[in-house]
XYZ file of C-alpha atoms in Angstrom:
554
model
C 64.432 -57.318 61.660
C 64.159 -60.837 63.037
C 63.421 -63.338 60.278
C 60.549 -65.729 60.759
C 61.283 -69.310 61.618
C 64.311 -68.635 63.833
C 65.334 -71.637 65.885
C 64.387 -71.381 69.533
C 67.062 -73.760 70.806
C 68.756 -70.927 72.690
C 65.691 -70.457 74.928
C 66.016 -71.524 78.551
C 63.523 -72.139 81.307
C 64.312 -68.647 82.626
C 62.848 -67.205 79.414
C 59.584 -69.135 79.799
C 56.702 -66.662 80.040
C 53.596 -68.735 79.366
C 53.094 -72.399 80.217
C 49.672 -73.907 79.473
C 49.303 -77.556 80.449
C 46.492 -79.955 79.566
C 43.977 -77.124 79.091
C 40.336 -78.180 78.803
C 37.540 -75.706 77.972
C 33.831 -76.367 77.475
C 31.083 -74.288 75.867
C 27.353 -74.364 76.596
C 24.976 -74.816 73.646
C 21.793 -76.753 72.951
C 21.176 -77.159 76.703
C 24.427 -78.960 77.431
C 28.196 -78.480 77.748
C 30.424 -79.374 74.790
C 34.224 -79.760 74.789
C 35.987 -77.001 72.821
C 39.622 -77.338 73.871
C 40.650 -80.909 74.654
C 43.859 -81.128 76.641
C 46.160 -78.754 74.703
C 49.652 -77.783 75.912
C 51.314 -74.522 74.901
C 54.624 -72.960 75.900
C 55.865 -69.514 74.946
C 59.159 -67.779 75.727
C 59.875 -64.066 75.911
C 60.408 -62.602 72.464
C 58.993 -65.685 70.742
C 56.110 -65.674 68.259
C 53.887 -68.759 68.063
C 51.527 -69.123 65.097
C 48.172 -70.812 65.763
C 46.450 -72.053 62.628
C 43.505 -74.251 61.767
C 40.102 -74.019 60.151
C 37.054 -72.238 61.584
C 35.935 -73.866 64.843
C 39.351 -75.428 65.540
C 39.627 -73.530 68.838
C 42.343 -71.031 67.846
C 40.718 -67.921 69.332
C 39.448 -69.831 72.366
C 42.967 -71.068 73.119
C 44.443 -67.618 72.493
C 42.015 -66.011 74.948
C 42.681 -68.829 77.419
C 46.313 -67.685 77.455
C 44.957 -64.579 79.217
C 43.023 -66.719 81.687
C 39.844 -65.671 79.904
C 36.906 -67.593 78.498
C 34.051 -65.875 76.713
C 30.516 -65.998 78.168
C 29.075 -69.479 77.921
C 32.488 -71.129 78.226
C 34.461 -72.424 81.206
C 37.795 -73.965 82.147
C 37.332 -77.587 83.196
C 40.930 -78.701 83.542
C 44.609 -77.861 83.234
C 46.513 -74.733 84.200
C 47.609 -71.450 82.616
C 50.862 -70.206 84.170
C 51.832 -66.662 83.146
C 55.161 -65.484 84.579
C 54.643 -67.661 87.639
C 50.953 -66.790 88.187
C 48.138 -69.268 87.555
C 45.447 -67.417 85.592
C 42.622 -69.874 84.979
C 41.618 -69.942 88.638
C 42.489 -66.324 89.461
C 39.669 -63.950 90.417
C 38.562 -61.637 87.622
C 39.336 -58.505 89.663
C 42.933 -59.681 89.977
C 43.204 -60.579 86.302
C 42.076 -57.068 85.382
C 45.411 -55.781 86.727
C 47.115 -57.953 84.077
C 44.723 -57.602 81.133
C 45.491 -54.644 78.928
C 48.801 -53.930 80.646
C 50.973 -57.060 80.853
C 48.837 -59.016 78.373
C 47.220 -57.270 75.413
C 44.723 -58.589 72.906
C 44.293 -57.446 69.299
C 40.830 -58.550 68.203
C 39.817 -59.681 64.741
C 36.901 -57.250 64.541
C 38.250 -53.775 65.307
C 34.918 -52.201 64.369
C 33.176 -54.048 67.201
C 35.947 -53.339 69.722
C 36.131 -49.528 69.819
C 33.821 -47.170 71.682
C 32.177 -45.072 68.945
C 31.789 -42.088 71.292
C 35.503 -41.592 72.087
C 38.411 -40.383 69.989
C 40.995 -42.915 68.831
C 43.941 -41.358 70.668
C 42.138 -41.382 74.013
C 41.252 -45.059 73.558
C 44.790 -45.941 72.455
C 46.388 -44.736 75.700
C 43.644 -45.739 78.156
C 45.254 -49.009 79.293
C 48.684 -47.354 79.576
C 47.255 -44.646 81.841
C 46.248 -47.369 84.297
C 49.908 -48.304 84.712
C 50.670 -44.726 85.744
C 54.398 -44.719 85.020
C 54.212 -42.152 82.183
C 52.447 -38.804 81.859
C 49.476 -38.414 79.533
C 51.519 -36.175 77.234
C 54.284 -38.786 76.960
C 51.698 -41.482 76.268
C 50.096 -39.423 73.499
C 53.469 -38.718 71.928
C 54.287 -42.439 72.071
C 50.910 -43.292 70.493
C 51.621 -40.917 67.602
C 54.976 -42.656 67.129
C 53.201 -46.037 67.042
C 50.692 -44.673 64.501
C 53.632 -43.617 62.344
C 55.359 -47.011 62.656
C 52.126 -48.706 61.610
C 51.913 -46.494 58.512
C 48.697 -44.727 59.456
C 47.908 -41.586 57.452
C 48.446 -38.244 59.198
C 49.774 -39.878 62.391
C 49.882 -36.527 64.218
C 46.136 -35.974 63.833
C 44.425 -39.295 63.053
C 44.024 -39.900 66.792
C 41.577 -36.986 66.911
C 39.133 -38.906 64.725
C 36.319 -41.150 65.915
C 36.216 -44.849 64.917
C 33.642 -44.308 62.163
C 35.885 -41.710 60.497
C 38.620 -44.182 59.457
C 38.626 -47.256 57.238
C 38.475 -50.808 58.597
C 42.136 -51.387 57.836
C 43.170 -48.176 59.571
C 41.066 -49.076 62.625
C 42.807 -52.444 62.839
C 46.176 -50.706 62.919
C 45.019 -48.321 65.652
C 44.052 -51.366 67.713
C 47.557 -52.763 67.233
C 48.970 -49.456 68.496
C 46.626 -49.657 71.496
C 47.923 -53.148 72.324
C 51.549 -52.016 72.010
C 51.124 -48.825 74.039
C 51.578 -50.304 77.557
C 54.573 -52.397 76.379
C 53.035 -55.735 77.434
C 54.952 -58.962 77.992
C 52.494 -60.895 75.827
C 50.229 -59.913 72.943
C 47.515 -62.117 71.490
C 47.083 -61.190 67.818
C 43.742 -62.591 66.659
C 43.767 -62.191 62.860
C 45.266 -58.645 63.068
C 45.736 -58.216 59.312
C 42.432 -59.723 58.221
C 40.951 -56.312 57.337
C 44.059 -55.053 55.546
C 44.777 -54.903 51.851
C 47.952 -56.641 50.722
C 49.999 -53.447 50.235
C 49.213 -52.204 53.730
C 49.608 -55.704 55.168
C 53.265 -55.803 54.128
C 54.077 -52.690 56.135
C 51.947 -53.704 59.137
C 53.484 -57.188 59.297
C 56.932 -55.632 59.145
C 56.025 -53.100 61.862
C 54.503 -55.714 64.172
C 57.515 -57.969 63.779
C 59.938 -55.095 64.428
C 58.029 -53.899 67.506
C 57.751 -57.409 68.966
C 61.488 -57.928 68.481
C 62.425 -54.461 69.789
C 60.507 -54.852 73.035
C 61.206 -58.609 73.433
C 57.456 -59.171 73.488
C 56.061 -62.684 73.283
C 53.176 -63.114 70.883
C 50.552 -65.645 69.888
C 49.632 -64.982 66.269
C 46.255 -66.485 65.342
C 45.532 -66.559 61.629
C 43.971 -68.531 58.815
C 46.465 -67.088 56.322
C 49.318 -69.558 55.997
C 51.466 -67.158 53.982
C 51.174 -64.546 56.735
C 52.054 -66.936 59.551
C 55.112 -67.970 57.532
C 56.427 -64.394 57.854
C 55.626 -63.943 61.539
C 56.061 -67.096 63.565
C 59.076 -68.880 65.064
C 56.927 -71.961 65.608
C 53.549 -73.082 64.245
C 50.933 -75.099 66.119
C 48.105 -76.624 64.078
C 44.729 -77.162 65.767
C 41.678 -79.133 64.705
C 38.505 -79.825 66.700
C 40.145 -78.380 69.815
C 43.150 -80.693 69.697
C 46.742 -80.238 68.602
C 47.469 -81.844 65.238
C 51.180 -81.061 65.193
C 53.729 -78.407 66.115
C 57.131 -77.542 64.656
C 59.465 -74.694 63.838
C 58.097 -72.649 60.952
C 60.551 -73.722 58.261
C 60.125 -77.379 59.169
C 56.345 -77.084 59.216
C 56.223 -75.424 55.804
C 58.679 -77.743 54.110
C 57.811 -81.066 55.723
C 54.465 -81.220 57.572
C 53.897 -84.670 59.023
C 50.115 -84.964 59.284
C 47.743 -85.354 56.334
C 45.456 -82.639 57.719
C 48.294 -80.110 57.775
C 49.216 -81.031 54.220
C 45.593 -80.393 53.195
C 45.767 -76.877 54.655
C 48.894 -76.186 52.635
C 47.207 -77.047 49.325
C 43.667 -75.757 49.806
C 43.516 -72.606 47.603
C 43.336 -74.164 44.148
C 39.961 -72.731 43.093
C 39.993 -70.667 39.892
C 36.930 -69.736 37.859
C 37.187 -69.501 34.068
C 36.259 -65.944 33.105
C 33.092 -65.249 31.107
C 32.309 -62.133 29.117
C 28.937 -60.407 29.305
C 27.257 -57.757 27.149
C 23.946 -57.468 29.042
C 24.837 -54.655 31.469
C 22.828 -54.780 34.702
C 24.606 -51.986 36.604
C 26.376 -48.988 35.128
C 28.231 -46.477 37.316
C 29.194 -43.455 35.236
C 31.566 -40.627 36.161
C 30.816 -40.725 39.882
C 32.267 -38.091 42.236
C 31.541 -38.412 45.961
C 32.680 -36.840 49.223
C 32.505 -37.193 52.984
C 31.804 -33.643 54.096
C 34.314 -31.395 52.351
C 36.726 -34.278 51.611
C 36.316 -35.653 48.090
C 36.878 -39.405 48.051
C 35.715 -40.614 44.620
C 36.921 -39.066 41.376
C 35.184 -39.819 38.071
C 34.571 -43.511 38.864
C 32.954 -45.617 36.128
C 32.238 -49.371 36.424
C 29.961 -51.719 34.486
C 28.597 -55.013 35.841
C 27.058 -57.496 33.371
C 24.049 -59.564 34.397
C 25.017 -62.899 35.981
C 28.732 -62.062 36.104
C 31.244 -61.109 38.818
C 33.296 -57.927 38.786
C 35.986 -57.810 41.494
C 36.957 -54.374 42.813
C 40.452 -54.425 44.316
C 42.673 -51.822 45.937
C 44.258 -50.876 49.220
C 42.521 -49.576 52.334
C 41.006 -46.159 51.637
C 41.105 -46.576 47.845
C 37.346 -46.039 47.548
C 36.076 -49.624 47.151
C 33.530 -49.599 49.964
C 32.658 -45.943 49.299
C 31.686 -46.935 45.757
C 29.404 -49.584 47.238
C 27.819 -46.952 49.504
C 27.073 -44.790 46.468
C 25.497 -47.717 44.605
C 23.222 -48.522 47.560
C 22.249 -44.876 48.103
C 23.879 -44.677 51.532
C 26.205 -41.930 50.218
C 24.601 -39.689 47.577
C 27.071 -38.852 44.826
C 28.056 -35.262 44.004
C 27.859 -35.944 40.279
C 27.517 -38.820 37.845
C 24.864 -41.507 37.704
C 24.034 -45.034 38.876
C 21.898 -46.900 36.339
C 20.369 -50.265 37.263
C 18.671 -52.422 34.624
C 18.191 -49.394 32.369
C 16.763 -47.073 35.049
C 18.741 -44.284 36.692
C 18.606 -44.796 40.467
C 17.699 -41.988 42.882
C 20.807 -40.715 44.634
C 19.455 -41.149 48.167
C 18.386 -44.419 49.801
C 15.172 -42.900 51.143
C 14.060 -41.909 47.637
C 14.296 -45.455 46.265
C 11.299 -47.760 45.983
C 11.035 -50.996 47.928
C 11.436 -52.903 44.653
C 14.673 -51.051 43.847
C 15.971 -51.824 47.338
C 15.036 -55.500 47.007
C 16.944 -55.999 43.767
C 20.317 -54.828 45.163
C 21.464 -56.522 48.373
C 24.722 -56.367 50.302
C 26.802 -58.823 52.332
C 29.191 -57.166 54.758
C 32.774 -57.955 55.755
C 32.193 -58.472 59.464
C 29.275 -60.816 60.036
C 29.631 -60.162 63.797
C 28.520 -56.543 63.435
C 26.051 -57.197 60.599
C 23.669 -59.328 62.692
C 21.604 -58.435 65.732
C 23.103 -60.580 68.533
C 19.675 -60.884 70.201
C 17.874 -62.243 67.146
C 17.796 -65.901 66.182
C 18.836 -67.114 62.750
C 15.163 -67.554 61.895
C 14.426 -63.929 62.771
C 17.493 -62.597 60.906
C 16.617 -64.383 57.654
C 12.879 -63.932 58.154
C 12.975 -60.146 58.324
C 13.660 -59.496 54.591
C 11.154 -62.249 53.712
C 8.463 -60.282 55.526
C 9.609 -56.817 54.417
C 10.081 -57.535 50.712
C 7.900 -60.566 50.026
C 5.222 -60.346 52.736
C 5.888 -63.852 54.083
C 4.780 -64.547 57.679
C 4.158 -67.472 59.991
C 4.557 -70.982 58.620
C 5.251 -69.776 55.081
C 8.132 -67.669 56.357
C 9.520 -70.498 58.511
C 9.381 -72.903 55.555
C 11.247 -70.441 53.325
C 13.909 -69.777 56.001
C 14.607 -73.521 56.216
C 14.807 -73.700 52.411
C 17.346 -70.858 52.444
C 19.354 -72.593 55.183
C 19.525 -75.710 53.037
C 20.493 -73.558 50.055
C 23.564 -72.318 51.966
C 24.402 -75.867 53.079
C 23.127 -75.580 56.665
C 19.994 -77.203 58.089
C 16.892 -76.567 60.191
C 18.812 -77.093 63.461
C 20.248 -73.589 63.019
C 16.808 -71.916 63.003
C 16.704 -71.057 66.722
C 20.409 -70.380 67.239
C 21.802 -66.976 68.160
C 24.805 -65.483 66.325
C 27.216 -66.194 69.190
C 26.438 -69.907 68.798
C 27.811 -69.911 65.246
C 31.322 -70.182 63.814
C 32.679 -67.421 61.598
C 31.912 -69.356 58.428
C 28.387 -70.165 59.589
C 27.722 -66.488 60.389
C 28.776 -65.446 56.893
C 26.544 -68.128 55.366
C 23.605 -66.713 57.365
C 24.386 -63.247 55.972
C 24.384 -64.748 52.465
C 20.991 -66.366 53.163
C 19.626 -63.028 54.405
C 20.694 -61.376 51.136
C 19.210 -64.239 49.084
C 15.907 -63.950 50.961
C 15.108 -60.757 49.023
C 15.564 -62.627 45.716
C 17.927 -59.945 44.351
C 19.381 -59.499 40.874
C 22.684 -58.239 42.290
C 24.648 -58.654 45.517
C 27.503 -56.436 46.659
C 29.981 -58.650 48.530
C 32.196 -56.407 50.697
C 35.225 -58.471 51.803
C 32.921 -61.372 52.656
C 35.683 -63.996 52.925
C 38.524 -61.973 54.434
C 37.705 -62.957 58.029
C 37.435 -66.678 57.239
C 40.002 -69.453 57.236
C 41.105 -70.816 53.889
C 39.049 -74.008 53.983
C 35.888 -72.061 54.874
C 36.758 -69.372 52.293
C 36.805 -71.977 49.558
C 33.438 -73.314 50.717
C 31.890 -69.813 50.664
C 33.326 -69.036 47.213
C 32.019 -72.340 45.840
C 28.618 -71.572 47.385
C 28.501 -68.089 45.820
C 29.479 -69.521 42.442
C 26.803 -72.217 42.639
C 24.157 -69.633 43.548
C 25.240 -67.455 40.614
C 25.011 -70.421 38.247
C 21.540 -71.357 39.583
C 19.944 -67.914 39.876
C 21.951 -65.669 37.548
C 22.895 -63.261 40.334
C 25.502 -60.606 39.510
C 28.201 -59.922 42.113
C 30.215 -56.779 42.715
C 32.966 -58.403 44.771
C 35.044 -55.995 46.862
C 38.243 -57.600 48.083
C 41.948 -57.133 48.716
C 42.706 -60.854 48.343
C 44.160 -61.618 44.914
C 43.605 -65.369 45.423
C 39.899 -64.627 45.907
C 39.914 -62.524 42.735
C 41.295 -65.452 40.750
C 38.715 -67.765 42.291
C 35.537 -65.740 41.746
C 35.852 -62.944 39.182
C 35.168 -62.513 35.481
C 36.397 -58.926 35.348
C 38.630 -56.812 37.620
C 38.579 -53.121 38.523
C 41.672 -51.717 40.273
C 41.093 -48.615 42.433
C 43.597 -46.259 44.055
C 43.031 -42.926 45.817
C 39.378 -42.877 44.795
C 40.071 -43.442 41.108
C 39.827 -46.401 38.733
C 43.379 -47.012 37.480
C 42.781 -50.198 35.495
C 39.867 -52.414 34.486
C 39.308 -55.336 32.156
C 38.885 -59.095 31.956
C 40.596 -61.106 34.698
C 43.408 -62.647 32.686
C 44.180 -59.336 31.026
C 44.584 -57.548 34.371
C 46.566 -60.338 36.060
C 49.001 -60.754 33.164
C 52.049 -58.441 32.886
C 52.933 -55.751 32.069
C 51.029 -53.869 34.778
C 50.604 -50.180 35.587
C 52.771 -49.182 38.565
C 50.051 -49.472 41.203
C 48.714 -52.800 39.900
C 52.286 -54.124 39.976
C 52.617 -52.982 43.600
C 49.342 -54.669 44.503
C 50.222 -57.982 42.861
C 53.807 -58.060 44.203
C 52.483 -57.593 47.759
C 50.572 -60.890 47.848
C 52.321 -62.986 50.562
C 53.903 -66.294 49.644
C 54.440 -69.383 51.806
C 58.144 -68.674 52.170
C 59.545 -67.472 55.532
C 61.961 -65.211 53.662
C 59.360 -63.615 51.386
C 58.732 -60.495 53.489
C 62.421 -59.858 54.155
C 63.255 -60.301 50.486
C 60.411 -58.031 49.362
C 61.376 -55.227 51.756
C 65.039 -55.545 50.789
C 64.152 -55.381 47.108
C 62.000 -52.294 47.601
C 64.687 -50.629 49.696
C 67.203 -51.304 46.921
C 64.766 -49.771 44.437
C 64.484 -46.734 46.713
C 60.744 -47.131 47.320
C 58.931 -49.132 49.967
C 55.933 -49.142 47.661
C 53.648 -48.280 50.537
C 51.659 -45.080 50.613
C 49.388 -44.350 53.550
C 45.954 -43.476 52.290
C 43.056 -41.690 53.893
């Protein structure tokens, strides 16, 4: 395995694969063109991994896509050049670029859920780009895809490809997308937050697999992330962006140990938020002895959780552990087989359709992927206004006034009222989803991985916002997450889930302090650190102990 932060001094001009010079990109919004990328240079050699970091709106994804010669709708190249293996891409016709996209250059998107065709099986989608190349038979491609599934630690690699996208967890879908990108053996892969949806235990194995595969096939990669600890494990060099401009660039070890710019230093020290825990005896939600299943497959086993009024209970565990399924039971989207859900002293009907409008209003949900949680054709005013009309009967000027009040509550302003979702940054989209939940004036909000797709500066802003809203309105949060730093920042109590069961629960400090049960220890030891040797050392330690610590879960 190639360690992160290797010196690239042995590279020569013959190894140069990608050469982007003085790239300028503009985006159209508010009836005019705005600069997004402002004269950035980027070079990448074969087999080299470049980490792109920066806060939301810095231009990381835009620059990564520009490396493919692509700009999203509403954007355009206005200067510079993108040379890929001797071919200039920014001015190339789209029909010619399509011979390169998906074969010689692959892209792993941040939102896997929005990237798959729901009507086709995963295996067929994994090999589709490779079939275009035509140098291997379909049977060979399928066999290779199964091997990639296995390398990426997917459960039941021989058969998981027969499932449809909705039949696997978000973390598993992200890994299938990585296999899809690897299948045609491209020269360059753009990884756009590929481990965002993964729990920390799965992330360790996926990071290791990606790094091994990139090294094995001498693939160049651009690794876009907001997670500084992750980029420390993956990248040979790190480039920091802000407002579409380069802040600084250096080899990984140098960047981590001695960043030159004040902005970079601020990124390194941003996650200092920690909430003092508070106890609570006034139980708002009580989940008792819940069993649940998808079809004939039982996924929850005797789950019991209590959420006090005005407090935050964090539910942690790896992909497929039952966190989001528990949320589906609470909301009535998945009727339980047995057990009960009691809210404010009243047992809730098992099915969503049997619940009253008032019961629906009092429990709201904020989803992980804001991109797929909002109608792309509705304005912000319409998105927030819908629950105001449905639950509270507000229309016209009264509704507009309340929408603007909610925008101000989430630290935005009236200028966002007529914007569409694709005109918002990731952090702004999640704030709109928070405002939509607040519009119903709920007693409880289920937050399902609401910060996992956001950079660390924006994460801290969202967590501070949620805490302020809880302090002001006494809202209780059931906070589903795989990010232990987020748990420290937001929770009063912690519930640890594994294989559909609760394995540990208690006050935050009690759960985070050793000794831990075996699975909790695995979870906590898998949290990445800002040390380029952390992943290598962890894997070596687990190999010495005779256990990788990773178990693929359905």
